[in-house]
Short mmCIF file of C-alpha atoms in Angstrom, two decimals:
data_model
loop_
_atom_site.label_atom_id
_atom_site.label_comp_id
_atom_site.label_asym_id
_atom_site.label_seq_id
_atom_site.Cartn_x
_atom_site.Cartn_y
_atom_site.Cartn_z
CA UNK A 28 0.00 0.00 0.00
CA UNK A 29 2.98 2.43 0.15
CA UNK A 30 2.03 3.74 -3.66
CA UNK A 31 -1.31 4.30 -2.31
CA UNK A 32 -3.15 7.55 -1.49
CA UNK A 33 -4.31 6.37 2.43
CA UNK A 34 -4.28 2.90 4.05
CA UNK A 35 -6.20 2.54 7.04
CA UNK A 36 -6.59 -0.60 9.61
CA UNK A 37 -9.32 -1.55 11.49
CA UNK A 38 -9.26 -4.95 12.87
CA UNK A 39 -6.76 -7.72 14.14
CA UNK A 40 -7.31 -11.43 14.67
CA UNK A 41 -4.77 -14.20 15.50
CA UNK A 42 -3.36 -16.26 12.06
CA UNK A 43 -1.93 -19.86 12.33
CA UNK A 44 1.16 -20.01 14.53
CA UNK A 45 1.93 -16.26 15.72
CA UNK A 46 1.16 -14.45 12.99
CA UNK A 47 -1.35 -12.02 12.84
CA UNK A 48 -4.33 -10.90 9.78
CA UNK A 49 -5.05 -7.20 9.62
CA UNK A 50 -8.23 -5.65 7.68
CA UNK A 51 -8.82 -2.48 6.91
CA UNK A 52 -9.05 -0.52 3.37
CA UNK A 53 -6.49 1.16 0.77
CA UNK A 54 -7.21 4.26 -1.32
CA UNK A 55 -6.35 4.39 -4.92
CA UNK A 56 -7.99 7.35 -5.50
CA UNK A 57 -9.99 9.76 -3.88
CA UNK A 58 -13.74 8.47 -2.71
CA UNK A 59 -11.81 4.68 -4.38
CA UNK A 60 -11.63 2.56 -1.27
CA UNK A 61 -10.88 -1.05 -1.42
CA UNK A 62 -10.69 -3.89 1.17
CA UNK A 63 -6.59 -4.75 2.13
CA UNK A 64 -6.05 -7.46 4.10
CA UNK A 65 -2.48 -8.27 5.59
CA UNK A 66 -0.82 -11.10 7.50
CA UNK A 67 1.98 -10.17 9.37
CA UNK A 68 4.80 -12.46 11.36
CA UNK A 69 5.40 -11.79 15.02
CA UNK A 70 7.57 -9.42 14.22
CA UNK A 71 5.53 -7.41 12.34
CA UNK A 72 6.94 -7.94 8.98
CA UNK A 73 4.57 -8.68 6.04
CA UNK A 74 3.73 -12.22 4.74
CA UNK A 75 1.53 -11.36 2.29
CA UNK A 76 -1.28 -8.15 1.18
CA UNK A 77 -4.44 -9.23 -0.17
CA UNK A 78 -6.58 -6.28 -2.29
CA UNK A 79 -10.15 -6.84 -2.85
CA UNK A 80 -12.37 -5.18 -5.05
CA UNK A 81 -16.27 -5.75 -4.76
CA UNK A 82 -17.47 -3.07 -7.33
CA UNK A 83 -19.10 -0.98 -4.78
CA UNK A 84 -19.47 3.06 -5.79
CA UNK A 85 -18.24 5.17 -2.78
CA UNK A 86 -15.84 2.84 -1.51
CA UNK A 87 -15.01 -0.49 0.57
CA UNK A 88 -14.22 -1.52 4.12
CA UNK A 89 -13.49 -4.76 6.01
CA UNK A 90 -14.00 -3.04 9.44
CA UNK A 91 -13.59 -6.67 11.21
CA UNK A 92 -12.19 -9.88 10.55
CA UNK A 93 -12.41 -13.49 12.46
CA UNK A 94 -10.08 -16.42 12.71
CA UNK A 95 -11.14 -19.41 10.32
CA UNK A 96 -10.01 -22.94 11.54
CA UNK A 97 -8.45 -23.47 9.00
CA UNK A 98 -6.12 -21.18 9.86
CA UNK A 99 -7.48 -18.63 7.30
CA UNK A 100 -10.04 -15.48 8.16
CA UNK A 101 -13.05 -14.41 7.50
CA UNK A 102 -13.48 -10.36 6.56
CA UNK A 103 -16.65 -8.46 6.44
CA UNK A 104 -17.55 -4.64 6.75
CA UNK A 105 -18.54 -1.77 4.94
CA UNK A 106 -19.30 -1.96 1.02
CA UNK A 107 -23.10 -0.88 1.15
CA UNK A 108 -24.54 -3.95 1.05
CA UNK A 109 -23.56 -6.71 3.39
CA UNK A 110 -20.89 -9.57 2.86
CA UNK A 111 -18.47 -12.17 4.32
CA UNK A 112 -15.36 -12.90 2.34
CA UNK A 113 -13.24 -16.12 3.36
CA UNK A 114 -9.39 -16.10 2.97
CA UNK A 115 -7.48 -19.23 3.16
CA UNK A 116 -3.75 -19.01 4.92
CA UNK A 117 -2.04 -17.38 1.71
CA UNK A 118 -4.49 -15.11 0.78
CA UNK A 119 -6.72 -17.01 -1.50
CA UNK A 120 -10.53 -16.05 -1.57
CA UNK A 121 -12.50 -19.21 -1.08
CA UNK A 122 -15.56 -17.24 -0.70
CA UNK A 123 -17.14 -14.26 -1.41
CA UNK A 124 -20.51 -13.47 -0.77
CA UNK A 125 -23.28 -10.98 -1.08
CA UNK A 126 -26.75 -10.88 1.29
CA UNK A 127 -28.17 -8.36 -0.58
CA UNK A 128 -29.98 -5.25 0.26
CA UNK A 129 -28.44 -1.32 0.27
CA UNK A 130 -27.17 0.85 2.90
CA UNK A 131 -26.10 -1.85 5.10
CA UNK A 132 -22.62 -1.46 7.12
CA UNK A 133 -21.65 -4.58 9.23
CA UNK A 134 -19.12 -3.76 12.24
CA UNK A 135 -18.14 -6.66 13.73
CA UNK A 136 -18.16 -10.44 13.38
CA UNK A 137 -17.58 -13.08 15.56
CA UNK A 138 -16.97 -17.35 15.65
CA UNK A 139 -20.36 -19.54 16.56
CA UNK A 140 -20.10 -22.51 18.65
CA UNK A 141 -21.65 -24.07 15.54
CA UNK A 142 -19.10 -23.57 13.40
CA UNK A 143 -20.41 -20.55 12.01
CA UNK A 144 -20.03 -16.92 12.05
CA UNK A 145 -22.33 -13.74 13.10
CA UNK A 146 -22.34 -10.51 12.11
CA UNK A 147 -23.64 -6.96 13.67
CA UNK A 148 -24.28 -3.58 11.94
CA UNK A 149 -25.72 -1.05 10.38
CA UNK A 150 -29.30 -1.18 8.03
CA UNK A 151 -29.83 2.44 6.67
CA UNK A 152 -32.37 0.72 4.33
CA UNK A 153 -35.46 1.01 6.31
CA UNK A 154 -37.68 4.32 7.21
CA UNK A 155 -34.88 4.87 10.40
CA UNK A 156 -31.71 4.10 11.07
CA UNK A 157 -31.75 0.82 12.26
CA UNK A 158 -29.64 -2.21 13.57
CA UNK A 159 -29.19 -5.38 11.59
CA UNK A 160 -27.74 -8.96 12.25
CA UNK A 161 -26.53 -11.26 9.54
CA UNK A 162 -26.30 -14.90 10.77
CA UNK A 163 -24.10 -17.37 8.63
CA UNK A 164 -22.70 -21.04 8.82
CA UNK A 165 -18.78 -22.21 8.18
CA UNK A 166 -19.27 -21.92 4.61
CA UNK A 167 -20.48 -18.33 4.20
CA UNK A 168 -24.29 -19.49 3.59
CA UNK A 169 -26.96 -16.99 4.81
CA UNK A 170 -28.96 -18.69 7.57
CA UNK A 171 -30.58 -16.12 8.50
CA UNK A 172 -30.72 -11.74 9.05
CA UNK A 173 -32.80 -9.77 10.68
CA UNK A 174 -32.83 -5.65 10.70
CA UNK A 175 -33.99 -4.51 14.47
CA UNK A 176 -36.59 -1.80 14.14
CA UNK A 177 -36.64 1.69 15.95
CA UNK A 178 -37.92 5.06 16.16
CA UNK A 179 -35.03 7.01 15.20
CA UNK A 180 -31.41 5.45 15.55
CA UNK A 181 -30.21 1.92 16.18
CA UNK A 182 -26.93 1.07 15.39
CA UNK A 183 -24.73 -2.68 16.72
CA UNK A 184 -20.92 -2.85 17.06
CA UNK A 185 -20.08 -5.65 18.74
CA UNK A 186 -21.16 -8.87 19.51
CA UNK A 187 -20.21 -12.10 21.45
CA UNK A 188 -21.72 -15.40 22.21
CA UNK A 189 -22.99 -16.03 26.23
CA UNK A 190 -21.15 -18.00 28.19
CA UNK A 191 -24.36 -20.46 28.24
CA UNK A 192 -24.10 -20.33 24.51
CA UNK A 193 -28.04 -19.87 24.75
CA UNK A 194 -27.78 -16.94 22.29
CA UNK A 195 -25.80 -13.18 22.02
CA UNK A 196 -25.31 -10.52 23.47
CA UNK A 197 -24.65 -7.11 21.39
CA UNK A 198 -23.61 -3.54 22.03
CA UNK A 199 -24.14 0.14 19.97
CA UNK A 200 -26.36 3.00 20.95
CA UNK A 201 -30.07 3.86 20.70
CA UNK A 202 -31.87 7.38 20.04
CA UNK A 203 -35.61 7.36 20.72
CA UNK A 204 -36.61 11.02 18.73
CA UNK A 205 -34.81 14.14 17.51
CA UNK A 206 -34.84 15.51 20.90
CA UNK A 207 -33.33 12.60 22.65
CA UNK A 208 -29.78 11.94 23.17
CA UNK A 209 -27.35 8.66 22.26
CA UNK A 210 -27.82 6.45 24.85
CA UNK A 211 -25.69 3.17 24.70
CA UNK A 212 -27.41 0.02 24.03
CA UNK A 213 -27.20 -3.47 25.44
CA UNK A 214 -29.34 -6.34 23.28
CA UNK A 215 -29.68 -10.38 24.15
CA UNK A 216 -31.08 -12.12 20.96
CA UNK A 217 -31.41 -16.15 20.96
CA UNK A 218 -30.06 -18.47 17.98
CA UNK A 219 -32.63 -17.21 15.56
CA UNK A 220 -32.40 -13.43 16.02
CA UNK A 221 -35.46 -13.32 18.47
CA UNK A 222 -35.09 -10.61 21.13
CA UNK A 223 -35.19 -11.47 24.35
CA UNK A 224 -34.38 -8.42 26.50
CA UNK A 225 -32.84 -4.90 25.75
CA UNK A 226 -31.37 -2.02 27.99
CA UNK A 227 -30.21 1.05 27.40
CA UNK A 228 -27.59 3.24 29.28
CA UNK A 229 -27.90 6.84 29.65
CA UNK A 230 -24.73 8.11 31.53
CA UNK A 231 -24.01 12.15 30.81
CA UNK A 232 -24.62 13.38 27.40
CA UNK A 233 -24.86 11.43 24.08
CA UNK A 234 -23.12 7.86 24.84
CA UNK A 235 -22.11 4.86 22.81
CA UNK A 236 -20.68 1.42 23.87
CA UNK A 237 -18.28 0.50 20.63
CA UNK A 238 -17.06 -2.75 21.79
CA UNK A 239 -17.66 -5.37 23.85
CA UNK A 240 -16.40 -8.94 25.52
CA UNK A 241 -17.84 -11.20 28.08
CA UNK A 242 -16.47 -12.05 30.77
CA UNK A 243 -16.97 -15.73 33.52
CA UNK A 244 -19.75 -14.09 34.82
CA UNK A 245 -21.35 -10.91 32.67
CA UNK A 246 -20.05 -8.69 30.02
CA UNK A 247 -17.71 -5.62 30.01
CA UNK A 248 -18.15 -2.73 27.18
CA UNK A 249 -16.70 0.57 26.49
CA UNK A 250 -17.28 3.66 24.50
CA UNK A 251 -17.52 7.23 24.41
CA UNK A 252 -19.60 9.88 25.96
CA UNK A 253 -20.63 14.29 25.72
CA UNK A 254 -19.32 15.92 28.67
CA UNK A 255 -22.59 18.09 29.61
CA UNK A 256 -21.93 21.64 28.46
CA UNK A 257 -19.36 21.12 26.81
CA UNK A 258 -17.50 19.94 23.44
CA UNK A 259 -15.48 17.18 24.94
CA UNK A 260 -15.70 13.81 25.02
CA UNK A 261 -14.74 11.05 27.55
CA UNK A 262 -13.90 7.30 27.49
CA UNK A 263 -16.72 5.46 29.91
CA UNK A 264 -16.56 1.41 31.00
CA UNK A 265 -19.18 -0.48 31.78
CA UNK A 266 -19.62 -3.99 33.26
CA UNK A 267 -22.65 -6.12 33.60
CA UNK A 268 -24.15 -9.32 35.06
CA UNK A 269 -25.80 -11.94 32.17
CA UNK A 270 -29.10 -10.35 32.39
CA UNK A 271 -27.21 -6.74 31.25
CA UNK A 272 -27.86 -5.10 35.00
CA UNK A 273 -25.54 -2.46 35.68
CA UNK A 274 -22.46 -3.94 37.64
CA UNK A 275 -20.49 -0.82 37.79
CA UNK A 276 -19.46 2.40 35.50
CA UNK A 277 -16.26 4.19 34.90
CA UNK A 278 -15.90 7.44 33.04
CA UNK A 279 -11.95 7.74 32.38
CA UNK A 280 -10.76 11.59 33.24
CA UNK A 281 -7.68 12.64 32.26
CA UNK A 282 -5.68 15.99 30.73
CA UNK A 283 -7.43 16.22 27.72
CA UNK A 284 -10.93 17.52 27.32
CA UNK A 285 -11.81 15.01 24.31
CA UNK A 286 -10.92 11.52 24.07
CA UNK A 287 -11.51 8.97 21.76
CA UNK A 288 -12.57 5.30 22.33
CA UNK A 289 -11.39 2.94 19.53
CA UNK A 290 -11.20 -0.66 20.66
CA UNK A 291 -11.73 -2.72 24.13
CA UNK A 292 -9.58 -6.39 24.76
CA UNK A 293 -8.99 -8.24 27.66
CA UNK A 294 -5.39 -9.30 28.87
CA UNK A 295 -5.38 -11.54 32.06
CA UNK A 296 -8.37 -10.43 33.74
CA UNK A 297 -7.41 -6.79 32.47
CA UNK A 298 -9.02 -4.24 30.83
CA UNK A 299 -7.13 -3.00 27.66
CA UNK A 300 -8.85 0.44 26.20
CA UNK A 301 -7.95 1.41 22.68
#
């Protein structure tokens, strides 16, 4: 990508051994975004680049990519329509596939205990703004999607499997009318996309969660929220029990009167903040 205009990354996931896929996009030309995909060693040198064109006008994303077991990854992301793409360990597509529909972004995806894969976005192709979930099996096959109604604004970013594996829980924000303010959003659906409770988190100002992971007992997800009266922005933390009740909350002060939340991981019963 270093005779490109812009290359951007936006996801990691462990390769076979201790190597390491990267997705993100690389720009050509202005407003000409295609998917990149790299595999790195341990070192951070490059195995191999992989650049994927899907056709789409205004650009393409993979904004999140999984670990195949094969030892390949699947990519998915923002194209506007939603897709999976498989690589194998050297780069080779082994699918690509398209669900069909407009206006649809897809932010995260995440390994079944089936042996499948599910994905959490974005539909812009309904009378709101509303949340959609995309669920597939090992071989890229649509089993089933589902967009998640609302008033105004719905919107998913990340997603995990219960610890109970009796369905998912996923995270993103919620805005009820023009006058109301981002609240962040916590959603359990069971295998086939049925809700089964929702919860949403108002802390000070508009707030998001952006990413989630669970935890022995409960979930943990972070984000960003409006400091009230003013322009900036803070990191907040949230953890909750497995019915999504409020364990504790953290808003993360520092120097700087706006700060950005990009990704959340877990490192020995730590919490990493991106």
């Amino acid at each position: 990508g270093i005779d490109n205009l812009a290359d951007d990354g936006f996801d990691v996931c462990k390769a076979d051994g201790n190597n390491i896929y990267v997705s993100g996009s690389t720009t050509f030309l202005p407003n000409d975004k295609r998917i990149y995909v790299l595999k790195l060693n341990p070192f951070g040198d490059t195995i191999w680049t992989k650049t994927i064109d899907l056709g789409s006008s205004g650009g393409e994303l993979a904004t999140a990519i999984t670990a195949s077991a094969d030892g390949g990854c699947v990519i998915t992301g923002d194209a506007n329509f939603a897709f999976s793409i498989k690589l194998d360990s050297v780069g080779n597509i082994i699918w690509n596939r398209n669900y069909g529909g407009f206006f649809k972004q897809c932010n995260d995806i995440i390994n079944t205990s089936d042996g499948g894969y599910i994905i959490c976005g974005r539909d812009g192709d309904c009378s709101t703004d509303c949340a959609y979930v995309l669920k597939i099996d090992s071989s890229g096959n649509l089993q089933w999607q589902r967009t998640y109604t609302t008033p105004y604004v719905k919107r998913f970013y990340s997603i995990v499997e219960t610890n109970d594996i009796s369905g998912y829980v996923i995270a993103g924000l919620s805005k009820s009318s023009v006058p109301d303010t981002l609240k962040g959003l916590i959603l359990k659906i069971d295998h086939d996309g049925n809700e089964i409770w929702e919860k949403v988190y108002r802390i000070s100002g508009a707030a998001n969660f952006l990413s989630m992971k669970k935890l022995q007992n409960g979930f943990v997800a972070a984000g960003n929220h409006v400091i009230n009266g003013t322009n900036g922005s803070r990191i907040f933390i949230a953890r909750f029990d497995e019915n999504g009740d409020t364990i504790f909350t953290k808003s993360i002060e520092n120097a700087y009167s706006r700060n950005f939340f990009y990704s959340l991981s877990l490192l020995l019963n730590q919490i990493i903040l991106g």
